mmCIF file of N, CA and C in Angstrom:
data_model
loop_
_atom_site.group_PDB
_atom_site.id
_atom_site.type_symbol
_atom_site.label_atom_id
_atom_site.label_comp_id
_atom_site.label_asym_id
_atom_site.label_seq_id
_atom_site.Cartn_x
_atom_site.Cartn_y
_atom_site.Cartn_z
ATOM 1 N N MET E 1 -0.240 -31.091 -26.243
ATOM 2 C CA MET E 1 0.451 -30.042 -26.812
ATOM 3 C C MET E 1 0.242 -28.654 -26.071
ATOM 4 N N ARG E 2 -0.957 -28.440 -25.593
ATOM 5 C CA ARG E 2 -1.431 -27.331 -24.821
ATOM 6 C C ARG E 2 -0.720 -27.344 -23.508
ATOM 7 N N ALA E 3 -0.543 -28.567 -22.880
ATOM 8 C CA ALA E 3 0.148 -28.644 -21.557
ATOM 9 C C ALA E 3 1.634 -28.308 -21.693
ATOM 10 N N LEU E 4 2.325 -28.740 -22.896
ATOM 11 C CA LEU E 4 3.719 -28.409 -23.156
ATOM 12 C C LEU E 4 3.947 -26.889 -23.333
ATOM 13 N N ALA E 5 2.923 -26.179 -24.002
ATOM 14 C CA ALA E 5 3.104 -24.802 -24.154
ATOM 15 C C ALA E 5 2.940 -24.107 -22.878
ATOM 16 N N VAL E 6 2.019 -24.537 -22.111
ATOM 17 C CA VAL E 6 1.908 -24.028 -20.686
ATOM 18 C C VAL E 6 3.105 -24.166 -19.886
ATOM 19 N N ALA E 7 3.683 -25.268 -19.869
ATOM 20 C CA ALA E 7 4.874 -25.665 -19.187
ATOM 21 C C ALA E 7 6.069 -24.824 -19.554
ATOM 22 N N ALA E 8 6.210 -24.608 -20.848
ATOM 23 C CA ALA E 8 7.219 -23.731 -21.369
ATOM 24 C C ALA E 8 7.027 -22.354 -20.992
ATOM 25 N N LEU E 9 5.842 -21.801 -20.992
ATOM 26 C CA LEU E 9 5.561 -20.590 -20.580
ATOM 27 C C LEU E 9 5.868 -20.326 -18.983
ATOM 28 N N LEU E 10 5.582 -21.371 -18.224
ATOM 29 C CA LEU E 10 5.857 -21.188 -16.819
ATOM 30 C C LEU E 10 7.391 -21.273 -16.591
ATOM 31 N N ALA E 11 8.076 -22.047 -17.336
ATOM 32 C CA ALA E 11 9.481 -22.157 -17.117
ATOM 33 C C ALA E 11 10.132 -20.735 -17.520
ATOM 34 N N ALA E 12 9.706 -20.151 -18.548
ATOM 35 C CA ALA E 12 10.229 -18.884 -19.056
ATOM 36 C C ALA E 12 9.998 -17.756 -17.912
ATOM 37 N N CYS E 13 8.717 -17.891 -17.237
ATOM 38 C CA CYS E 13 8.411 -16.944 -16.139
ATOM 39 C C CYS E 13 9.358 -17.253 -14.983
ATOM 40 N N ALA E 14 9.915 -18.403 -14.813
ATOM 41 C CA ALA E 14 10.651 -18.697 -13.603
ATOM 42 C C ALA E 14 12.082 -18.397 -13.820
ATOM 43 N N THR E 15 12.470 -18.084 -14.937
ATOM 44 C CA THR E 15 13.859 -17.655 -15.198
ATOM 45 C C THR E 15 14.243 -16.407 -14.431
ATOM 46 N N PRO E 16 15.187 -16.494 -13.503
ATOM 47 C CA PRO E 16 15.550 -15.165 -12.870
ATOM 48 C C PRO E 16 16.119 -14.187 -13.790
ATOM 49 N N PRO E 17 15.788 -12.890 -13.418
ATOM 50 C CA PRO E 17 16.401 -11.789 -14.250
ATOM 51 C C PRO E 17 17.913 -11.908 -14.293
ATOM 52 N N SER E 18 18.502 -11.311 -15.349
ATOM 53 C CA SER E 18 19.970 -11.244 -15.316
ATOM 54 C C SER E 18 20.345 -10.063 -14.615
ATOM 55 N N HIS E 19 19.470 -8.953 -14.530
ATOM 56 C CA HIS E 19 19.853 -7.724 -13.891
ATOM 57 C C HIS E 19 18.629 -7.260 -13.007
ATOM 58 N N VAL E 20 18.888 -6.391 -12.077
ATOM 59 C CA VAL E 20 17.876 -5.915 -11.164
ATOM 60 C C VAL E 20 18.214 -4.245 -11.168
ATOM 61 N N GLN E 21 17.239 -3.619 -10.799
ATOM 62 C CA GLN E 21 17.274 -2.213 -10.519
ATOM 63 C C GLN E 21 17.049 -2.016 -9.010
ATOM 64 N N THR E 22 18.069 -1.470 -8.349
ATOM 65 C CA THR E 22 18.044 -1.229 -7.003
ATOM 66 C C THR E 22 17.970 0.347 -6.570
ATOM 67 N N MET E 23 16.978 0.711 -5.904
ATOM 68 C CA MET E 23 16.791 2.094 -5.434
ATOM 69 C C MET E 23 17.119 2.220 -3.962
ATOM 70 N N LEU E 24 18.044 3.151 -3.727
ATOM 71 C CA LEU E 24 18.381 3.472 -2.224
ATOM 72 C C LEU E 24 17.729 4.799 -1.943
ATOM 73 N N TYR E 25 17.072 4.856 -0.797
ATOM 74 C CA TYR E 25 16.487 6.117 -0.475
ATOM 75 C C TYR E 25 17.323 6.636 0.644
ATOM 76 N N LEU E 26 18.012 7.749 0.529
ATOM 77 C CA LEU E 26 19.007 8.242 1.306
ATOM 78 C C LEU E 26 18.545 9.574 1.991
ATOM 79 N N GLY E 27 18.019 9.357 3.196
ATOM 80 C CA GLY E 27 17.467 10.537 3.884
ATOM 81 C C GLY E 27 18.709 11.525 4.301
ATOM 82 N N ARG E 28 18.372 12.778 4.068
ATOM 83 C CA ARG E 28 19.354 13.830 4.327
ATOM 84 C C ARG E 28 19.264 14.522 5.672
ATOM 85 N N ALA E 29 18.250 14.238 6.488
ATOM 86 C CA ALA E 29 18.120 14.800 7.842
ATOM 87 C C ALA E 29 19.069 14.130 8.732
ATOM 88 N N ILE E 30 19.974 14.834 9.520
ATOM 89 C CA ILE E 30 20.818 14.394 10.368
ATOM 90 C C ILE E 30 20.197 14.266 11.790
ATOM 91 N N PRO E 31 20.260 13.139 12.453
ATOM 92 C CA PRO E 31 19.492 12.958 13.719
ATOM 93 C C PRO E 31 19.855 13.894 14.837
ATOM 94 N N THR E 32 21.249 14.322 14.782
ATOM 95 C CA THR E 32 21.563 15.250 15.800
ATOM 96 C C THR E 32 21.347 16.631 15.409
ATOM 97 N N GLY E 33 20.788 16.996 14.261
ATOM 98 C CA GLY E 33 20.334 18.251 13.848
ATOM 99 C C GLY E 33 20.970 18.603 12.443
ATOM 100 N N GLY E 34 20.298 19.439 11.702
ATOM 101 C CA GLY E 34 20.776 19.877 10.335
ATOM 102 C C GLY E 34 20.421 18.859 9.322
ATOM 103 N N VAL E 35 20.941 19.171 8.162
ATOM 104 C CA VAL E 35 20.703 18.327 6.968
ATOM 105 C C VAL E 35 22.052 18.119 6.242
ATOM 106 N N VAL E 36 22.240 17.049 5.594
ATOM 107 C CA VAL E 36 23.362 16.749 4.699
ATOM 108 C C VAL E 36 23.346 17.712 3.567
ATOM 109 N N ASP E 37 24.360 18.656 3.604
ATOM 110 C CA ASP E 37 24.373 19.675 2.587
ATOM 111 C C ASP E 37 24.871 19.205 1.277
ATOM 112 N N GLU E 38 24.712 20.017 0.259
ATOM 113 C CA GLU E 38 25.256 19.694 -1.074
ATOM 114 C C GLU E 38 26.669 19.320 -1.182
ATOM 115 N N ARG E 39 27.492 19.987 -0.444
ATOM 116 C CA ARG E 39 28.936 19.712 -0.539
ATOM 117 C C ARG E 39 29.184 18.315 -0.001
ATOM 118 N N ALA E 40 28.519 17.943 1.064
ATOM 119 C CA ALA E 40 28.694 16.559 1.740
ATOM 120 C C ALA E 40 28.179 15.548 0.801
ATOM 121 N N VAL E 41 27.106 15.781 0.072
ATOM 122 C CA VAL E 41 26.513 14.982 -0.952
ATOM 123 C C VAL E 41 27.613 14.740 -2.145
ATOM 124 N N GLU E 42 28.011 15.776 -2.589
ATOM 125 C CA GLU E 42 29.089 15.721 -3.696
ATOM 126 C C GLU E 42 30.229 14.969 -3.236
ATOM 127 N N THR E 43 30.820 15.085 -2.017
ATOM 128 C CA THR E 43 31.862 14.357 -1.510
ATOM 129 C C THR E 43 31.579 12.941 -1.484
ATOM 130 N N PHE E 44 30.358 12.552 -0.783
ATOM 131 C CA PHE E 44 29.960 11.162 -0.772
ATOM 132 C C PHE E 44 29.772 10.510 -2.141
ATOM 133 N N VAL E 45 29.255 11.233 -3.066
ATOM 134 C CA VAL E 45 29.196 10.637 -4.415
ATOM 135 C C VAL E 45 30.500 10.398 -4.926
ATOM 136 N N ALA E 46 31.384 11.344 -4.877
ATOM 137 C CA ALA E 46 32.793 11.232 -5.436
ATOM 138 C C ALA E 46 33.663 10.102 -4.704
ATOM 139 N N ASP E 47 33.502 10.047 -3.482
ATOM 140 C CA ASP E 47 34.419 9.072 -2.704
ATOM 141 C C ASP E 47 33.907 7.713 -2.474
ATOM 142 N N THR E 48 32.513 7.657 -2.458
ATOM 143 C CA THR E 48 31.856 6.340 -2.071
ATOM 144 C C THR E 48 31.061 5.809 -3.229
ATOM 145 N N VAL E 49 30.100 6.475 -3.728
ATOM 146 C CA VAL E 49 29.239 6.054 -4.750
ATOM 147 C C VAL E 49 30.064 5.673 -6.032
ATOM 148 N N ALA E 50 30.666 6.644 -6.558
ATOM 149 C CA ALA E 50 31.444 6.445 -7.743
ATOM 150 C C ALA E 50 32.467 5.265 -7.677
ATOM 151 N N ARG E 51 33.096 5.102 -6.567
ATOM 152 C CA ARG E 51 34.100 4.035 -6.256
ATOM 153 C C ARG E 51 33.360 2.859 -6.307
ATOM 154 N N HIS E 52 32.168 2.579 -5.693
ATOM 155 C CA HIS E 52 31.631 1.278 -5.546
ATOM 156 C C HIS E 52 30.754 0.928 -6.819
ATOM 157 N N LEU E 53 30.275 2.053 -7.534
ATOM 158 C CA LEU E 53 29.414 1.770 -8.675
ATOM 159 C C LEU E 53 30.000 2.469 -9.970
ATOM 160 N N PRO E 54 31.159 2.103 -10.338
ATOM 161 C CA PRO E 54 31.731 2.741 -11.511
ATOM 162 C C PRO E 54 30.995 2.519 -12.698
ATOM 163 N N ALA E 55 30.142 1.516 -12.940
ATOM 164 C CA ALA E 55 29.407 1.201 -14.266
ATOM 165 C C ALA E 55 28.309 2.349 -14.412
ATOM 166 N N GLY E 56 27.924 3.103 -13.406
ATOM 167 C CA GLY E 56 26.982 4.124 -13.404
ATOM 168 C C GLY E 56 25.854 3.965 -12.406
ATOM 169 N N PHE E 57 25.259 5.160 -12.285
ATOM 170 C CA PHE E 57 24.107 5.283 -11.310
ATOM 171 C C PHE E 57 23.333 6.521 -11.747
ATOM 172 N N THR E 58 22.192 6.786 -11.202
ATOM 173 C CA THR E 58 21.255 7.943 -11.237
ATOM 174 C C THR E 58 20.982 8.417 -9.912
ATOM 175 N N LEU E 59 20.985 9.734 -9.687
ATOM 176 C CA LEU E 59 20.743 10.348 -8.321
ATOM 177 C C LEU E 59 19.687 11.367 -8.491
ATOM 178 N N ILE E 60 18.592 11.157 -7.767
ATOM 179 C CA ILE E 60 17.421 12.069 -7.881
ATOM 180 C C ILE E 60 17.112 12.723 -6.556
ATOM 181 N N ALA E 61 16.858 14.077 -6.466
ATOM 182 C CA ALA E 61 16.510 14.767 -5.248
ATOM 183 C C ALA E 61 15.065 14.549 -5.117
ATOM 184 N N ALA E 62 14.552 14.314 -3.979
ATOM 185 C CA ALA E 62 13.323 13.996 -3.583
ATOM 186 C C ALA E 62 12.951 14.489 -2.146
ATOM 187 N N THR E 63 11.640 14.438 -1.747
ATOM 188 C CA THR E 63 11.248 14.615 -0.338
ATOM 189 C C THR E 63 10.579 13.247 0.117
ATOM 190 N N GLY E 64 11.103 12.787 1.250
ATOM 191 C CA GLY E 64 10.451 11.505 1.810
ATOM 192 C C GLY E 64 9.826 11.622 3.042
ATOM 193 N N GLY E 65 9.083 10.734 3.372
ATOM 194 C CA GLY E 65 8.507 10.627 4.754
ATOM 195 C C GLY E 65 8.605 9.161 5.260
ATOM 196 N N TRP E 66 8.895 9.028 6.581
ATOM 197 C CA TRP E 66 8.995 7.767 7.299
ATOM 198 C C TRP E 66 8.635 7.856 8.559
ATOM 199 N N ARG E 67 8.292 6.711 9.286
ATOM 200 C CA ARG E 67 8.048 6.672 10.666
ATOM 201 C C ARG E 67 9.200 6.487 11.622
ATOM 202 N N ASP E 68 9.470 7.434 12.340
ATOM 203 C CA ASP E 68 10.666 7.234 13.361
ATOM 204 C C ASP E 68 10.229 6.150 14.273
ATOM 205 N N THR E 69 11.170 4.997 14.333
ATOM 206 C CA THR E 69 10.899 4.015 15.280
ATOM 207 C C THR E 69 10.974 4.437 16.673
ATOM 208 N N ALA E 70 11.871 5.435 16.945
ATOM 209 C CA ALA E 70 12.026 5.742 18.441
ATOM 210 C C ALA E 70 10.837 6.588 18.884
ATOM 211 N N THR E 71 10.286 7.457 18.092
ATOM 212 C CA THR E 71 9.191 8.281 18.509
ATOM 213 C C THR E 71 7.791 7.958 17.976
ATOM 214 N N GLY E 72 7.755 7.211 17.064
ATOM 215 C CA GLY E 72 6.498 6.731 16.442
ATOM 216 C C GLY E 72 5.949 7.891 15.496
ATOM 217 N N ARG E 73 6.602 8.973 15.406
ATOM 218 C CA ARG E 73 6.136 10.121 14.496
ATOM 219 C C ARG E 73 6.526 9.929 13.093
ATOM 220 N N THR E 74 5.793 10.491 12.218
ATOM 221 C CA THR E 74 6.141 10.624 10.793
ATOM 222 C C THR E 74 7.074 11.741 10.597
ATOM 223 N N ILE E 75 8.148 11.512 9.960
ATOM 224 C CA ILE E 75 9.250 12.560 9.761
ATOM 225 C C ILE E 75 9.229 12.830 8.311
ATOM 226 N N THR E 76 9.295 14.018 7.778
ATOM 227 C CA THR E 76 9.529 14.294 6.453
ATOM 228 C C THR E 76 10.835 14.955 6.294
ATOM 229 N N GLU E 77 11.508 14.643 5.179
ATOM 230 C CA GLU E 77 12.934 15.102 5.079
ATOM 231 C C GLU E 77 13.302 15.204 3.557
ATOM 232 N N PRO E 78 14.252 15.963 3.305
ATOM 233 C CA PRO E 78 14.911 15.999 1.954
ATOM 234 C C PRO E 78 15.670 14.608 1.753
ATOM 235 N N THR E 79 15.530 14.002 0.668
ATOM 236 C CA THR E 79 15.929 12.645 0.431
ATOM 237 C C THR E 79 16.630 12.613 -0.988
ATOM 238 N N LEU E 80 17.653 11.706 -1.196
ATOM 239 C CA LEU E 80 18.156 11.377 -2.455
ATOM 240 C C LEU E 80 17.828 10.007 -2.775
ATOM 241 N N VAL E 81 17.389 9.775 -3.975
ATOM 242 C CA VAL E 81 17.142 8.395 -4.457
ATOM 243 C C VAL E 81 18.174 8.007 -5.492
ATOM 244 N N LEU E 82 18.981 6.974 -5.038
ATOM 245 C CA LEU E 82 19.978 6.548 -5.794
ATOM 246 C C LEU E 82 19.557 5.279 -6.611
ATOM 247 N N ILE E 83 19.611 5.338 -7.851
ATOM 248 C CA ILE E 83 19.123 4.118 -8.691
ATOM 249 C C ILE E 83 20.291 3.619 -9.428
ATOM 250 N N VAL E 84 20.371 2.247 -9.358
ATOM 251 C CA VAL E 84 21.458 1.508 -9.916
ATOM 252 C C VAL E 84 20.867 0.201 -10.628
ATOM 253 N N LEU E 85 21.396 0.037 -11.748
ATOM 254 C CA LEU E 85 21.109 -1.286 -12.584
ATOM 255 C C LEU E 85 22.348 -2.080 -12.435
ATOM 256 N N HIS E 86 22.176 -3.344 -11.992
ATOM 257 C CA HIS E 86 23.340 -4.142 -11.734
ATOM 258 C C HIS E 86 22.936 -5.627 -12.040
ATOM 259 N N PRO E 87 24.004 -6.557 -12.273
ATOM 260 C CA PRO E 87 23.780 -8.066 -12.333
ATOM 261 C C PRO E 87 22.945 -8.590 -11.073
ATOM 262 N N ALA E 88 21.992 -9.350 -11.242
ATOM 263 C CA ALA E 88 21.199 -9.933 -10.186
ATOM 264 C C ALA E 88 22.303 -10.773 -9.284
ATOM 265 N N GLY E 89 22.150 -10.685 -8.114
ATOM 266 C CA GLY E 89 23.039 -11.351 -7.073
ATOM 267 C C GLY E 89 24.165 -10.568 -6.748
ATOM 268 N N GLU E 90 24.555 -9.490 -7.415
ATOM 269 C CA GLU E 90 25.701 -8.616 -7.090
ATOM 270 C C GLU E 90 25.315 -7.498 -6.301
ATOM 271 N N ARG E 91 24.885 -7.724 -5.104
ATOM 272 C CA ARG E 91 24.491 -6.675 -4.123
ATOM 273 C C ARG E 91 25.614 -5.988 -3.279
ATOM 274 N N GLY E 92 26.670 -6.585 -3.278
ATOM 275 C CA GLY E 92 27.760 -5.987 -2.526
ATOM 276 C C GLY E 92 28.039 -4.477 -2.541
ATOM 277 N N PRO E 93 28.285 -4.068 -3.850
ATOM 278 C CA PRO E 93 28.621 -2.643 -3.894
ATOM 279 C C PRO E 93 27.349 -1.714 -3.473
ATOM 280 N N VAL E 94 26.142 -2.116 -3.730
ATOM 281 C CA VAL E 94 25.031 -1.318 -3.422
ATOM 282 C C VAL E 94 24.851 -1.268 -1.884
ATOM 283 N N GLU E 95 25.042 -2.566 -1.284
ATOM 284 C CA GLU E 95 25.075 -2.625 0.148
ATOM 285 C C GLU E 95 26.062 -1.790 0.856
ATOM 286 N N ALA E 96 27.260 -1.745 0.210
ATOM 287 C CA ALA E 96 28.349 -0.943 0.794
ATOM 288 C C ALA E 96 28.065 0.532 0.750
ATOM 289 N N VAL E 97 27.445 1.009 -0.286
ATOM 290 C CA VAL E 97 26.935 2.352 -0.381
ATOM 291 C C VAL E 97 25.930 2.680 0.722
ATOM 292 N N ALA E 98 24.925 1.902 0.852
ATOM 293 C CA ALA E 98 23.858 2.062 1.785
ATOM 294 C C ALA E 98 24.462 2.101 3.269
ATOM 295 N N ALA E 99 25.378 1.183 3.557
ATOM 296 C CA ALA E 99 26.057 1.148 4.831
ATOM 297 C C ALA E 99 26.789 2.387 5.222
ATOM 298 N N ALA E 100 27.704 2.851 4.130
ATOM 299 C CA ALA E 100 28.455 4.022 4.219
ATOM 300 C C ALA E 100 27.523 5.305 4.559
ATOM 301 N N TRP E 101 26.427 5.335 3.777
ATOM 302 C CA TRP E 101 25.542 6.608 4.075
ATOM 303 C C TRP E 101 25.036 6.511 5.565
ATOM 304 N N ALA E 102 24.536 5.467 5.857
ATOM 305 C CA ALA E 102 24.017 5.340 7.291
ATOM 306 C C ALA E 102 25.053 5.731 8.303
ATOM 307 N N GLU E 103 26.179 5.085 8.004
ATOM 308 C CA GLU E 103 27.303 5.405 9.103
ATOM 309 C C GLU E 103 27.792 6.852 8.971
ATOM 310 N N ARG E 104 28.052 7.400 8.045
ATOM 311 C CA ARG E 104 28.557 8.627 7.872
ATOM 312 C C ARG E 104 27.585 9.726 8.360
ATOM 313 N N PHE E 105 26.284 9.542 8.087
ATOM 314 C CA PHE E 105 25.263 10.582 8.340
ATOM 315 C C PHE E 105 24.366 10.192 9.581
ATOM 316 N N GLY E 106 24.666 9.108 10.288
ATOM 317 C CA GLY E 106 23.934 8.654 11.436
ATOM 318 C C GLY E 106 22.456 8.316 11.281
ATOM 319 N N GLN E 107 22.238 7.651 10.061
ATOM 320 C CA GLN E 107 20.851 7.196 9.791
ATOM 321 C C GLN E 107 20.476 6.080 10.474
ATOM 322 N N GLN E 108 19.198 5.935 10.831
ATOM 323 C CA GLN E 108 18.551 4.725 11.363
ATOM 324 C C GLN E 108 18.603 3.626 10.412
ATOM 325 N N ALA E 109 18.301 3.918 9.115
ATOM 326 C CA ALA E 109 18.276 2.926 8.049
ATOM 327 C C ALA E 109 18.271 3.563 6.685
ATOM 328 N N VAL E 110 18.526 2.836 5.661
ATOM 329 C CA VAL E 110 18.534 3.179 4.306
ATOM 330 C C VAL E 110 17.480 2.209 3.642
ATOM 331 N N LEU E 111 16.378 2.829 3.156
ATOM 332 C CA LEU E 111 15.407 1.969 2.474
ATOM 333 C C LEU E 111 15.991 1.502 1.044
ATOM 334 N N ARG E 112 15.776 0.156 0.915
ATOM 335 C CA ARG E 112 16.278 -0.294 -0.473
ATOM 336 C C ARG E 112 15.144 -1.034 -1.162
ATOM 337 N N VAL E 113 14.968 -0.838 -2.342
ATOM 338 C CA VAL E 113 13.897 -1.472 -3.213
ATOM 339 C C VAL E 113 14.647 -2.006 -4.346
ATOM 340 N N GLU E 114 14.315 -3.411 -4.696
ATOM 341 C CA GLU E 114 14.948 -4.008 -5.708
ATOM 342 C C GLU E 114 13.954 -4.685 -6.732
ATOM 343 N N LEU E 115 13.962 -4.299 -7.818
ATOM 344 C CA LEU E 115 13.134 -4.800 -8.928
ATOM 345 C C LEU E 115 13.816 -5.625 -10.042
ATOM 346 N N PRO E 116 13.127 -6.663 -10.500
ATOM 347 C CA PRO E 116 13.697 -7.379 -11.668
ATOM 348 C C PRO E 116 13.692 -6.529 -12.897
ATOM 349 N N VAL E 117 14.677 -6.576 -13.707
ATOM 350 C CA VAL E 117 14.709 -5.948 -15.009
ATOM 351 C C VAL E 117 14.448 -6.872 -16.125
ATOM 352 N N SER E 118 13.227 -6.695 -16.799
ATOM 353 C CA SER E 118 12.941 -7.567 -17.785
ATOM 354 C C SER E 118 13.509 -7.324 -19.290
ATOM 355 N N ASP E 119 14.035 -6.071 -19.430
ATOM 356 C CA ASP E 119 14.625 -5.676 -20.731
ATOM 357 C C ASP E 119 15.701 -4.668 -20.486
ATOM 358 N N LEU E 120 16.892 -5.067 -20.655
ATOM 359 C CA LEU E 120 17.958 -4.103 -20.446
ATOM 360 C C LEU E 120 18.710 -3.961 -21.862
ATOM 361 N N ARG E 121 18.817 -2.666 -22.411
ATOM 362 C CA ARG E 121 19.466 -2.471 -23.599
ATOM 363 C C ARG E 121 20.223 -1.140 -23.511
ATOM 364 N N PHE E 122 21.390 -1.108 -24.240
ATOM 365 C CA PHE E 122 22.027 0.368 -24.328
ATOM 366 C C PHE E 122 22.196 0.638 -25.759
#
């Protein structure tokens, strides 16, 4: 009986989450100089983020640090953290936003962190 309970518990733990939380860290320093200004952010949110993520998102202003792969130096810059809850396996819209940010503002990379959501309620 105990073995059956342990097996059921392990099976429940192995069930993949129905949703995930993805956080994109969008650096605002432009490699050629300057910073992505508020107007450019507003335009990007309106024409790219809202279009790809119509179900909703959260945008938080932050300061980030990262190691520049070209120089080896640690760079500190203004950053936006875009948080999105979406069905597991549906990464296309989030990836499209990350790629658009990198291309539009000349970024080396966009950090993406994805976490399983164990309880999602509205």
